Amino acid sequence: MSATAPLPLFSLLDVEKAYPIEGGRRHIKALDGIRLNLLPGQSLALVGESGSGKSTLVRVMLGLERPSDGRVLVGPAELGSLDAGQRRRFAREVAYIYQDARGSLNPRLDVAALLAEPIRLHRLRPEAQIDARVDELLAQVGLPTALRHRFATELSGGQVRRVAVARALACEPRVIVADESVAGLDVSVQAQLLNLLRDLQRTSGIAMVFVTHDLGVAAYLCEQVAVMYLGRIVETGPTARILQAPRHPYTRALMQAFPRFDAPLSVSLQGEIPSPASLPSGCRFRTRCSEARAECALTDPVQSPLDDGRHVACLHPLPAASAVVPA
Ligand SMILES: Nc1ncnc2c1ncn2[C@@H]1O[C@H](COP(=O)(O)OP(=O)(O)OP(=O)(O)O)[C@@H](O)[C@H]1O
Ligand code: SF4
Ligand SMILES: [Mg+2]
């Protein structure tokens, strides 16, 4: 890193997360050797099939779960060693939009109270200015002030997600972490929300980590992408470059199977995904990889830098010119 490079907001250094199974007799690694940096203002999509470890990675980044091994740094500090004051600041600066946005909102509070709560908690405005700030937040996410006195149960799916975004913005965060925030919505409502998130990110400089099953969403919203497979990041770097010419066979397979904006990864690729409890020897993708060779059964590839700003965990990366032909 050069002397002028900004300090990452987050650095994950060889992070592992193991869960006990079968009454503790065995473990599975939901995360296995994760290396990742998030720079100020950067937007990063975490993409991968169900069970690849996206939500676990987010929980570990947010300090909701401790890694079994490796380090999570927030700026220069170890996340697990923050003191009470630093933790409060972290909770304000890193806003989380849950996978289940409706379930995350207190059903006894109306929209105005839901938005006022984090402003009061973090003492971001004097009491007399809170009402006006609530109106400002509603306008920012494109909701009419007439919704102030509605409860979450009285809102549509799209409105609920906007309230969740407004609640995140109320904290005046440096990072927004959103887990599947547009999944399950009509395509037109999805598009409106994506436009909103993209505008916010461009105008406010907030960094964003966006978990998605959808490569089209990743391409639209995020400059950087990390493609996950069975607990590991197999390819990461600039989204446009990776989607134009993937170098990991798994990324290419994902793109061939799900080339469209509204084609989420709801079905598996060709071949059975192995159980995380019994990974193949060597490369974990080899049982589904069209490029596999003998040594792929012997050596587990680690993330290595290529010369164009991306990292790939593959012993035989695809050639730089390999373009994807949509199915
Ligand atoms: N608390 C837990 N105990 C045991 N195993 C767990 C636990 N949480 C997650 N796992 C396992 O870890 C792996 C990764 O799960 P995770 O929820 O992070 O995947 P995901 O990529 O977010 O999937 P989805 O797209 O379905 O949300 C899965 O095999 C899952 O079964
Ligand atoms: S290491 Fe081998 S099996 Fe694994 S992705 Fe690369 S070519 Fe395929
Ligand atoms: Mg998940």
CSV table of C-alpha atoms and ligand atoms in Angstrom, one decimal:
chain,number,residue,atom,x,y,z
A,1,MET,CA,0.0,0.0,0.0
A,2,SER,CA,1.4,3.5,-0.9
A,3,ALA,CA,1.9,6.1,1.8
A,4,THR,CA,-1.1,8.1,0.4
A,5,ALA,CA,-3.5,5.2,0.3
A,6,PRO,CA,-6.5,5.7,2.6
A,7,LEU,CA,-6.7,3.5,5.7
A,8,PRO,CA,-9.4,0.8,5.0
A,9,LEU,CA,-12.6,1.2,7.1
A,10,PHE,CA,-12.5,-2.6,7.5
A,11,SER,CA,-9.7,-5.2,7.0
A,12,LEU,CA,-10.4,-8.9,7.3
A,13,LEU,CA,-7.2,-10.8,7.7
A,14,ASP,CA,-7.5,-14.6,7.1
A,15,VAL,CA,-10.8,-14.7,8.9
A,16,GLU,CA,-12.3,-18.1,9.8
A,17,LYS,CA,-15.7,-18.9,11.3
A,18,ALA,CA,-16.3,-22.5,12.4
A,19,TYR,CA,-19.6,-23.8,13.7
A,20,PRO,CA,-20.0,-27.0,15.6
A,21,ILE,CA,-22.3,-29.7,14.1
A,22,GLU,CA,-23.4,-33.1,15.2
A,23,GLY,CA,-23.5,-32.1,18.8
A,24,GLY,CA,-20.0,-30.6,18.6
A,25,ARG,CA,-18.3,-33.8,17.3
A,26,ARG,CA,-17.4,-32.0,14.0
A,27,HIS,CA,-17.2,-28.4,12.7
A,28,ILE,CA,-18.0,-26.7,9.4
A,29,LYS,CA,-16.1,-23.7,8.3
A,30,ALA,CA,-18.7,-21.1,7.2
A,31,LEU,CA,-15.7,-18.8,6.5
A,32,ASP,CA,-12.3,-20.1,5.5
A,33,GLY,CA,-9.4,-17.8,5.0
A,34,ILE,CA,-11.3,-14.6,4.1
A,35,ARG,CA,-9.1,-11.6,3.2
A,36,LEU,CA,-10.9,-8.4,2.4
A,37,ASN,CA,-10.5,-4.6,2.6
A,38,LEU,CA,-13.2,-1.9,2.4
A,39,LEU,CA,-12.0,1.6,1.7
A,40,PRO,CA,-13.9,4.8,2.6
A,41,GLY,CA,-16.6,5.5,0.0
A,42,GLN,CA,-16.2,2.1,-1.7
A,43,SER,CA,-19.2,-0.1,-2.7
A,44,LEU,CA,-18.7,-3.8,-2.4
A,45,ALA,CA,-21.1,-6.6,-3.5
A,46,LEU,CA,-20.9,-10.0,-1.8
A,47,VAL,CA,-22.2,-12.5,-4.3
A,48,GLY,CA,-22.6,-16.3,-4.1
A,49,GLU,CA,-25.0,-19.1,-3.9
A,50,SER,CA,-27.1,-19.8,-0.8
A,51,GLY,CA,-24.8,-21.1,2.0
A,52,SER,CA,-21.6,-19.6,0.6
A,53,GLY,CA,-21.1,-17.6,3.8
A,54,LYS,CA,-22.3,-14.1,2.8
A,55,SER,CA,-24.4,-13.4,5.9
A,56,THR,CA,-21.8,-15.0,8.2
A,57,LEU,CA,-19.2,-12.7,6.8
A,58,VAL,CA,-21.4,-9.7,7.4
A,59,ARG,CA,-22.1,-10.8,11.0
A,60,VAL,CA,-18.4,-11.2,11.7
A,61,MET,CA,-17.7,-7.7,10.1
A,62,LEU,CA,-20.3,-6.1,12.4
A,63,GLY,CA,-19.0,-7.8,15.5
A,64,LEU,CA,-22.3,-9.7,16.0
A,65,GLU,CA,-20.2,-12.9,16.0
A,66,ARG,CA,-16.5,-13.4,16.8
A,67,PRO,CA,-14.2,-15.1,14.2
A,68,SER,CA,-12.8,-18.5,15.2
A,69,ASP,CA,-9.5,-17.3,13.8
A,70,GLY,CA,-7.9,-14.4,12.0
A,71,ARG,CA,-8.5,-10.6,12.6
A,72,VAL,CA,-11.2,-8.1,11.9
A,73,LEU,CA,-9.8,-4.5,12.0
A,74,VAL,CA,-11.9,-1.4,12.0
A,75,GLY,CA,-9.5,1.3,10.9
A,76,PRO,CA,-6.4,0.5,12.8
A,77,ALA,CA,-8.2,-1.1,15.8
A,78,GLU,CA,-9.1,-4.7,16.5
A,79,LEU,CA,-12.9,-5.0,16.4
A,80,GLY,CA,-13.0,-7.4,19.4
A,81,SER,CA,-11.0,-5.0,21.6
A,82,LEU,CA,-12.9,-1.7,21.2
A,83,ASP,CA,-13.8,0.0,24.5
A,84,ALA,CA,-17.3,1.1,25.3
A,85,GLY,CA,-17.0,4.5,23.7
A,86,GLN,CA,-15.4,3.1,20.5
A,87,ARG,CA,-18.2,0.5,20.4
A,88,ARG,CA,-20.9,3.2,20.6
A,89,ARG,CA,-19.2,5.1,17.8
A,90,PHE,CA,-18.9,1.9,15.7
A,91,ALA,CA,-22.6,1.2,16.2
A,92,ARG,CA,-23.4,4.7,14.8
A,93,GLU,CA,-20.9,4.7,12.0
A,94,VAL,CA,-21.7,1.2,10.6
A,95,ALA,CA,-25.4,0.9,9.9
A,96,TYR,CA,-26.9,-2.5,9.2
A,97,ILE,CA,-30.0,-3.2,7.1
A,98,TYR,CA,-31.2,-6.6,8.0
A,99,GLN,CA,-32.2,-9.4,5.5
A,100,ASP,CA,-35.7,-9.3,7.1
A,101,ALA,CA,-36.3,-5.5,7.1
A,102,ARG,CA,-39.9,-5.7,8.3
A,103,GLY,CA,-39.0,-8.1,11.2
A,104,SER,CA,-36.2,-5.7,12.3
A,105,LEU,CA,-38.5,-2.8,12.9
A,106,ASN,CA,-40.3,-2.5,16.2
A,107,PRO,CA,-44.0,-3.0,15.4
A,108,ARG,CA,-45.1,-0.8,18.4
A,109,LEU,CA,-43.4,2.3,16.9
A,110,ASP,CA,-44.7,4.4,14.1
A,111,VAL,CA,-42.4,5.6,11.3
A,112,ALA,CA,-41.6,8.9,12.9
A,113,ALA,CA,-40.6,7.2,16.2
A,114,LEU,CA,-38.6,4.6,14.3
A,115,LEU,CA,-36.6,7.3,12.7
A,116,ALA,CA,-36.3,9.5,15.8
A,117,GLU,CA,-35.0,6.6,17.9
A,118,PRO,CA,-31.4,6.4,16.5
A,119,ILE,CA,-31.2,10.3,16.4
A,120,ARG,CA,-31.9,10.4,20.1
A,121,LEU,CA,-29.8,7.4,21.0
A,122,HIS,CA,-26.7,8.9,19.4
A,123,ARG,CA,-27.6,12.5,20.3
A,124,LEU,CA,-27.3,13.7,16.7
A,125,ARG,CA,-29.8,16.6,17.0
A,126,PRO,CA,-31.3,18.7,19.8
A,127,GLU,CA,-34.8,17.5,20.7
A,128,ALA,CA,-36.4,20.6,19.0
A,129,GLN,CA,-34.9,19.6,15.6
A,130,ILE,CA,-35.8,16.0,15.6
A,131,ASP,CA,-39.2,16.4,13.9
A,132,ALA,CA,-37.6,18.3,11.0
A,133,ARG,CA,-34.8,15.8,10.7
A,134,VAL,CA,-37.4,13.0,10.4
A,135,ASP,CA,-39.1,14.8,7.5
A,136,GLU,CA,-35.7,15.4,5.9
A,137,LEU,CA,-35.0,11.6,6.1
A,138,LEU,CA,-38.4,10.7,4.6
A,139,ALA,CA,-37.8,13.1,1.7
A,140,GLN,CA,-34.3,11.6,1.2
A,141,VAL,CA,-35.7,8.1,0.7
A,142,GLY,CA,-38.7,9.3,-1.4
A,143,LEU,CA,-41.4,8.7,1.2
A,144,PRO,CA,-44.3,11.2,1.8
A,145,THR,CA,-44.5,12.8,5.3
A,146,ALA,CA,-48.1,11.5,5.4
A,147,LEU,CA,-46.5,8.1,6.3
A,148,ARG,CA,-45.1,9.5,9.6
A,149,HIS,CA,-47.8,8.0,11.7
A,150,ARG,CA,-48.0,4.6,10.0
A,151,PHE,CA,-46.7,1.4,11.6
A,152,ALA,CA,-44.5,-1.1,9.7
A,153,THR,CA,-47.3,-3.6,9.4
A,154,GLU,CA,-49.3,-0.9,7.4
A,155,LEU,CA,-46.5,-0.4,4.8
A,156,SER,CA,-45.8,-2.1,1.5
A,157,GLY,CA,-42.6,-4.2,1.1
A,158,GLY,CA,-40.9,-1.3,-0.9
A,159,GLN,CA,-42.0,1.3,1.7
A,160,VAL,CA,-40.6,-0.9,4.6
A,161,ARG,CA,-37.2,-1.1,2.9
A,162,ARG,CA,-37.2,2.6,2.4
A,163,VAL,CA,-37.9,3.1,6.1
A,164,ALA,CA,-35.0,0.7,6.9
A,165,VAL,CA,-32.7,2.8,4.6
A,166,ALA,CA,-33.9,6.0,6.3
A,167,ARG,CA,-33.2,4.5,9.7
A,168,ALA,CA,-29.7,3.6,8.6
A,169,LEU,CA,-29.2,7.2,7.3
A,170,ALA,CA,-30.5,8.6,10.6
A,171,CYS,CA,-27.2,7.4,12.2
A,172,GLU,CA,-25.2,9.5,9.7
A,173,PRO,CA,-23.1,6.4,9.0
A,174,ARG,CA,-19.8,6.0,7.2
A,175,VAL,CA,-20.8,2.5,6.1
A,176,ILE,CA,-24.1,0.9,5.2
A,177,VAL,CA,-24.2,-2.9,5.3
A,178,ALA,CA,-27.3,-4.3,3.6
A,179,ASP,CA,-28.2,-8.0,3.4
A,180,GLU,CA,-30.5,-8.9,0.4
A,181,SER,CA,-32.2,-5.5,0.6
A,182,VAL,CA,-34.0,-5.7,-2.7
A,183,ALA,CA,-34.7,-9.5,-2.8
A,184,GLY,CA,-38.3,-10.5,-3.1
A,185,LEU,CA,-39.6,-7.2,-4.4
A,186,ASP,CA,-41.2,-6.6,-7.8
A,187,VAL,CA,-38.6,-5.7,-10.5
A,188,SER,CA,-39.9,-2.1,-10.8
A,189,VAL,CA,-39.8,-1.6,-7.0
A,190,GLN,CA,-36.4,-3.2,-6.9
A,191,ALA,CA,-35.2,-0.8,-9.6
A,192,GLN,CA,-36.5,2.3,-7.7
A,193,LEU,CA,-34.7,1.2,-4.5
A,194,LEU,CA,-31.5,0.4,-6.3
A,195,ASN,CA,-31.6,3.9,-7.9
A,196,LEU,CA,-32.1,5.4,-4.4
A,197,LEU,CA,-29.2,3.5,-2.9
A,198,ARG,CA,-27.0,4.4,-5.9
A,199,ASP,CA,-27.8,8.1,-5.7
A,200,LEU,CA,-27.3,8.1,-1.9
A,201,GLN,CA,-23.9,6.4,-2.3
A,202,ARG,CA,-22.8,8.8,-5.0
A,203,THR,CA,-23.9,12.0,-3.3
A,204,SER,CA,-23.0,11.1,0.3
A,205,GLY,CA,-19.8,9.1,-0.1
A,206,ILE,CA,-21.1,6.5,2.3
A,207,ALA,CA,-19.3,3.1,1.8
A,208,MET,CA,-21.6,0.2,1.1
A,209,VAL,CA,-21.5,-3.6,1.5
A,210,PHE,CA,-24.3,-5.1,-0.4
A,211,VAL,CA,-25.1,-8.8,-0.1
A,212,THR,CA,-26.9,-10.1,-3.1
A,213,HIS,CA,-27.8,-13.3,-5.0
A,214,ASP,CA,-28.0,-11.2,-8.2
A,215,LEU,CA,-25.0,-10.4,-10.4
A,216,GLY,CA,-27.1,-7.7,-12.2
A,217,VAL,CA,-27.7,-5.9,-8.9
A,218,ALA,CA,-24.0,-6.2,-8.0
A,219,ALA,CA,-23.1,-4.7,-11.4
A,220,TYR,CA,-25.5,-1.8,-11.1
A,221,LEU,CA,-24.7,-0.8,-7.5
A,222,CYS,CA,-21.1,-1.7,-6.6
A,223,GLU,CA,-17.7,-0.9,-8.0
A,224,GLN,CA,-16.1,-3.8,-6.3
A,225,VAL,CA,-17.4,-7.4,-6.1
A,226,ALA,CA,-16.3,-10.4,-4.0
A,227,VAL,CA,-17.6,-13.8,-5.3
A,228,MET,CA,-17.9,-16.4,-2.6
A,229,TYR,CA,-18.0,-20.1,-2.8
A,230,LEU,CA,-18.3,-22.4,0.2
A,231,GLY,CA,-16.8,-20.0,2.7
A,232,ARG,CA,-14.1,-18.5,0.5
A,233,ILE,CA,-13.7,-15.5,-1.7
A,234,VAL,CA,-12.8,-17.0,-5.0
A,235,GLU,CA,-12.6,-13.8,-7.1
A,236,THR,CA,-12.6,-10.2,-6.0
A,237,GLY,CA,-11.8,-6.8,-7.6
A,238,PRO,CA,-13.5,-4.2,-9.8
A,239,THR,CA,-17.0,-5.4,-10.8
A,240,ALA,CA,-16.9,-4.2,-14.4
A,241,ARG,CA,-13.6,-5.9,-15.1
A,242,ILE,CA,-14.6,-9.1,-13.5
A,243,LEU,CA,-18.0,-9.4,-15.1
A,244,GLN,CA,-16.5,-8.5,-18.5
A,245,ALA,CA,-13.9,-11.2,-18.3
A,246,PRO,CA,-14.1,-13.5,-15.2
A,247,ARG,CA,-10.8,-15.3,-14.4
A,248,HIS,CA,-12.2,-17.8,-11.9
A,249,PRO,CA,-14.2,-20.7,-13.4
A,250,TYR,CA,-16.9,-20.3,-10.7
A,251,THR,CA,-17.5,-16.7,-11.6
A,252,ARG,CA,-17.8,-17.6,-15.3
A,253,ALA,CA,-20.2,-20.4,-14.4
A,254,LEU,CA,-22.4,-18.0,-12.4
A,255,MET,CA,-22.5,-15.5,-15.2
A,256,GLN,CA,-23.4,-18.2,-17.8
A,257,ALA,CA,-26.2,-19.5,-15.5
A,258,PHE,CA,-27.6,-16.1,-14.4
A,259,PRO,CA,-26.8,-13.5,-17.0
A,260,ARG,CA,-29.9,-11.2,-16.5
A,261,PHE,CA,-30.7,-8.4,-14.1
A,262,ASP,CA,-33.7,-10.2,-12.7
A,263,ALA,CA,-32.2,-13.7,-12.6
A,264,PRO,CA,-31.3,-14.3,-8.9
A,265,LEU,CA,-29.2,-17.4,-8.0
A,266,SER,CA,-32.3,-19.3,-6.8
A,267,VAL,CA,-31.2,-22.6,-8.4
A,268,SER,CA,-27.8,-24.3,-8.2
A,269,LEU,CA,-25.3,-24.4,-11.0
A,270,GLN,CA,-24.7,-27.6,-12.8
A,271,GLY,CA,-23.6,-30.4,-10.4
A,272,GLU,CA,-24.2,-30.8,-6.7
A,273,ILE,CA,-22.7,-28.2,-4.3
A,274,PRO,CA,-20.6,-30.2,-1.8
A,275,SER,CA,-21.6,-30.1,1.8
A,276,PRO,CA,-19.4,-27.7,3.8
A,277,ALA,CA,-19.0,-30.6,6.3
A,278,SER,CA,-17.1,-32.7,3.7
A,279,LEU,CA,-15.3,-30.5,1.3
A,280,PRO,CA,-13.4,-32.1,-1.6
A,281,SER,CA,-9.6,-32.3,-1.3
A,282,GLY,CA,-7.6,-29.5,-2.9
A,283,CYS,CA,-9.8,-26.9,-4.6
A,284,ARG,CA,-13.3,-26.9,-3.2
A,285,PHE,CA,-14.8,-26.0,-6.6
A,286,ARG,CA,-13.1,-28.9,-8.5
A,287,THR,CA,-16.1,-31.2,-8.5
A,288,ARG,CA,-18.1,-28.7,-10.6
A,289,CYS,CA,-15.2,-27.1,-12.5
A,290,SER,CA,-14.9,-27.6,-16.2
A,291,GLU,CA,-11.2,-26.6,-16.0
A,292,ALA,CA,-10.1,-29.0,-13.2
A,293,ARG,CA,-6.8,-30.9,-13.6
A,294,ALA,CA,-5.1,-33.5,-11.5
A,295,GLU,CA,-3.3,-31.0,-9.3
A,296,CYS,CA,-6.6,-29.3,-8.4
A,297,ALA,CA,-7.3,-32.4,-6.1
A,298,LEU,CA,-4.0,-31.9,-4.3
A,299,THR,CA,-3.6,-28.2,-3.7
A,300,ASP,CA,-6.1,-25.8,-2.1
A,301,PRO,CA,-5.6,-22.5,-4.0
A,302,VAL,CA,-5.4,-19.3,-1.9
A,303,GLN,CA,-6.4,-15.8,-3.0
A,304,SER,CA,-3.5,-14.5,-5.2
A,305,PRO,CA,-3.2,-11.1,-7.0
A,306,LEU,CA,-3.4,-10.9,-10.7
A,307,ASP,CA,-1.9,-8.0,-12.6
A,308,ASP,CA,-5.2,-6.1,-13.2
A,309,GLY,CA,-6.2,-5.3,-9.6
A,310,ARG,CA,-8.2,-8.5,-8.9
A,311,HIS,CA,-7.5,-11.5,-6.7
A,312,VAL,CA,-8.4,-15.1,-7.7
A,313,ALA,CA,-8.2,-18.3,-5.8
A,314,CYS,CA,-7.5,-20.7,-8.6
A,315,LEU,CA,-4.5,-22.7,-9.7
A,316,HIS,CA,-5.3,-22.2,-13.4
A,317,PRO,CA,-7.1,-18.8,-13.8
A,318,LEU,CA,-8.9,-18.3,-17.1
A,319,PRO,CA,-7.1,-16.4,-19.7
A,320,ALA,CA,-7.5,-12.6,-19.5
A,321,ALA,CA,-9.3,-12.4,-22.8
A,322,SER,CA,-12.0,-15.0,-21.9
A,323,ALA,CA,-15.3,-13.4,-22.5
A,324,VAL,CA,-18.7,-14.8,-21.3
A,325,VAL,CA,-21.2,-15.8,-23.9
A,326,PRO,CA,-24.6,-15.5,-22.2
A,327,ALA,CA,-26.7,-18.7,-22.3
B,1,LIG,N1,-25.3,-20.7,13.6
B,1,LIG,C1,-24.9,-21.6,12.7
B,1,LIG,N2,-24.7,-22.9,13.1
B,1,LIG,C2,-24.2,-23.8,12.2
B,1,LIG,N3,-24.1,-23.6,10.9
B,1,LIG,C3,-24.3,-22.3,10.5
B,1,LIG,C4,-24.7,-21.2,11.3
B,1,LIG,N4,-24.9,-20.1,10.6
B,1,LIG,C5,-24.6,-20.4,9.3
B,1,LIG,N5,-24.2,-21.7,9.3
B,1,LIG,C6,-23.8,-22.4,8.0
B,1,LIG,O1,-22.7,-21.7,7.5
B,1,LIG,C7,-22.8,-21.7,6.0
B,1,LIG,C8,-22.9,-20.2,5.5
B,1,LIG,O2,-24.2,-19.7,5.9
B,1,LIG,P1,-24.7,-18.2,5.6
B,1,LIG,O3,-26.0,-18.0,6.2
B,1,LIG,O4,-23.6,-17.3,5.9
B,1,LIG,O5,-24.8,-18.3,4.0
B,1,LIG,P2,-25.4,-17.2,2.9
B,1,LIG,O6,-24.4,-17.1,1.9
B,1,LIG,O7,-25.8,-15.9,3.7
B,1,LIG,O8,-26.7,-17.9,2.4
B,1,LIG,P3,-28.2,-17.3,1.9
B,1,LIG,O9,-27.9,-16.8,0.5
B,1,LIG,O10,-29.0,-18.5,1.9
B,1,LIG,O11,-28.6,-16.2,2.9
B,1,LIG,C9,-24.0,-22.6,5.7
B,1,LIG,O12,-23.6,-23.9,5.4
B,1,LIG,C10,-24.8,-22.5,7.0
B,1,LIG,O13,-25.6,-23.7,7.1
B,2,SF4,S1,-8.1,-24.6,-9.0
B,2,SF4,FE1,-8.6,-26.1,-10.5
B,2,SF4,S2,-10.6,-26.9,-9.9
B,2,SF4,FE2,-10.3,-25.1,-8.8
B,2,SF4,S3,-11.3,-23.5,-9.9
B,2,SF4,FE3,-9.2,-23.5,-10.6
B,2,SF4,S4,-9.1,-24.9,-12.3
B,2,SF4,FE4,-11.0,-25.2,-11.3
B,3,MG,MG,-27.7,-14.9,3.9
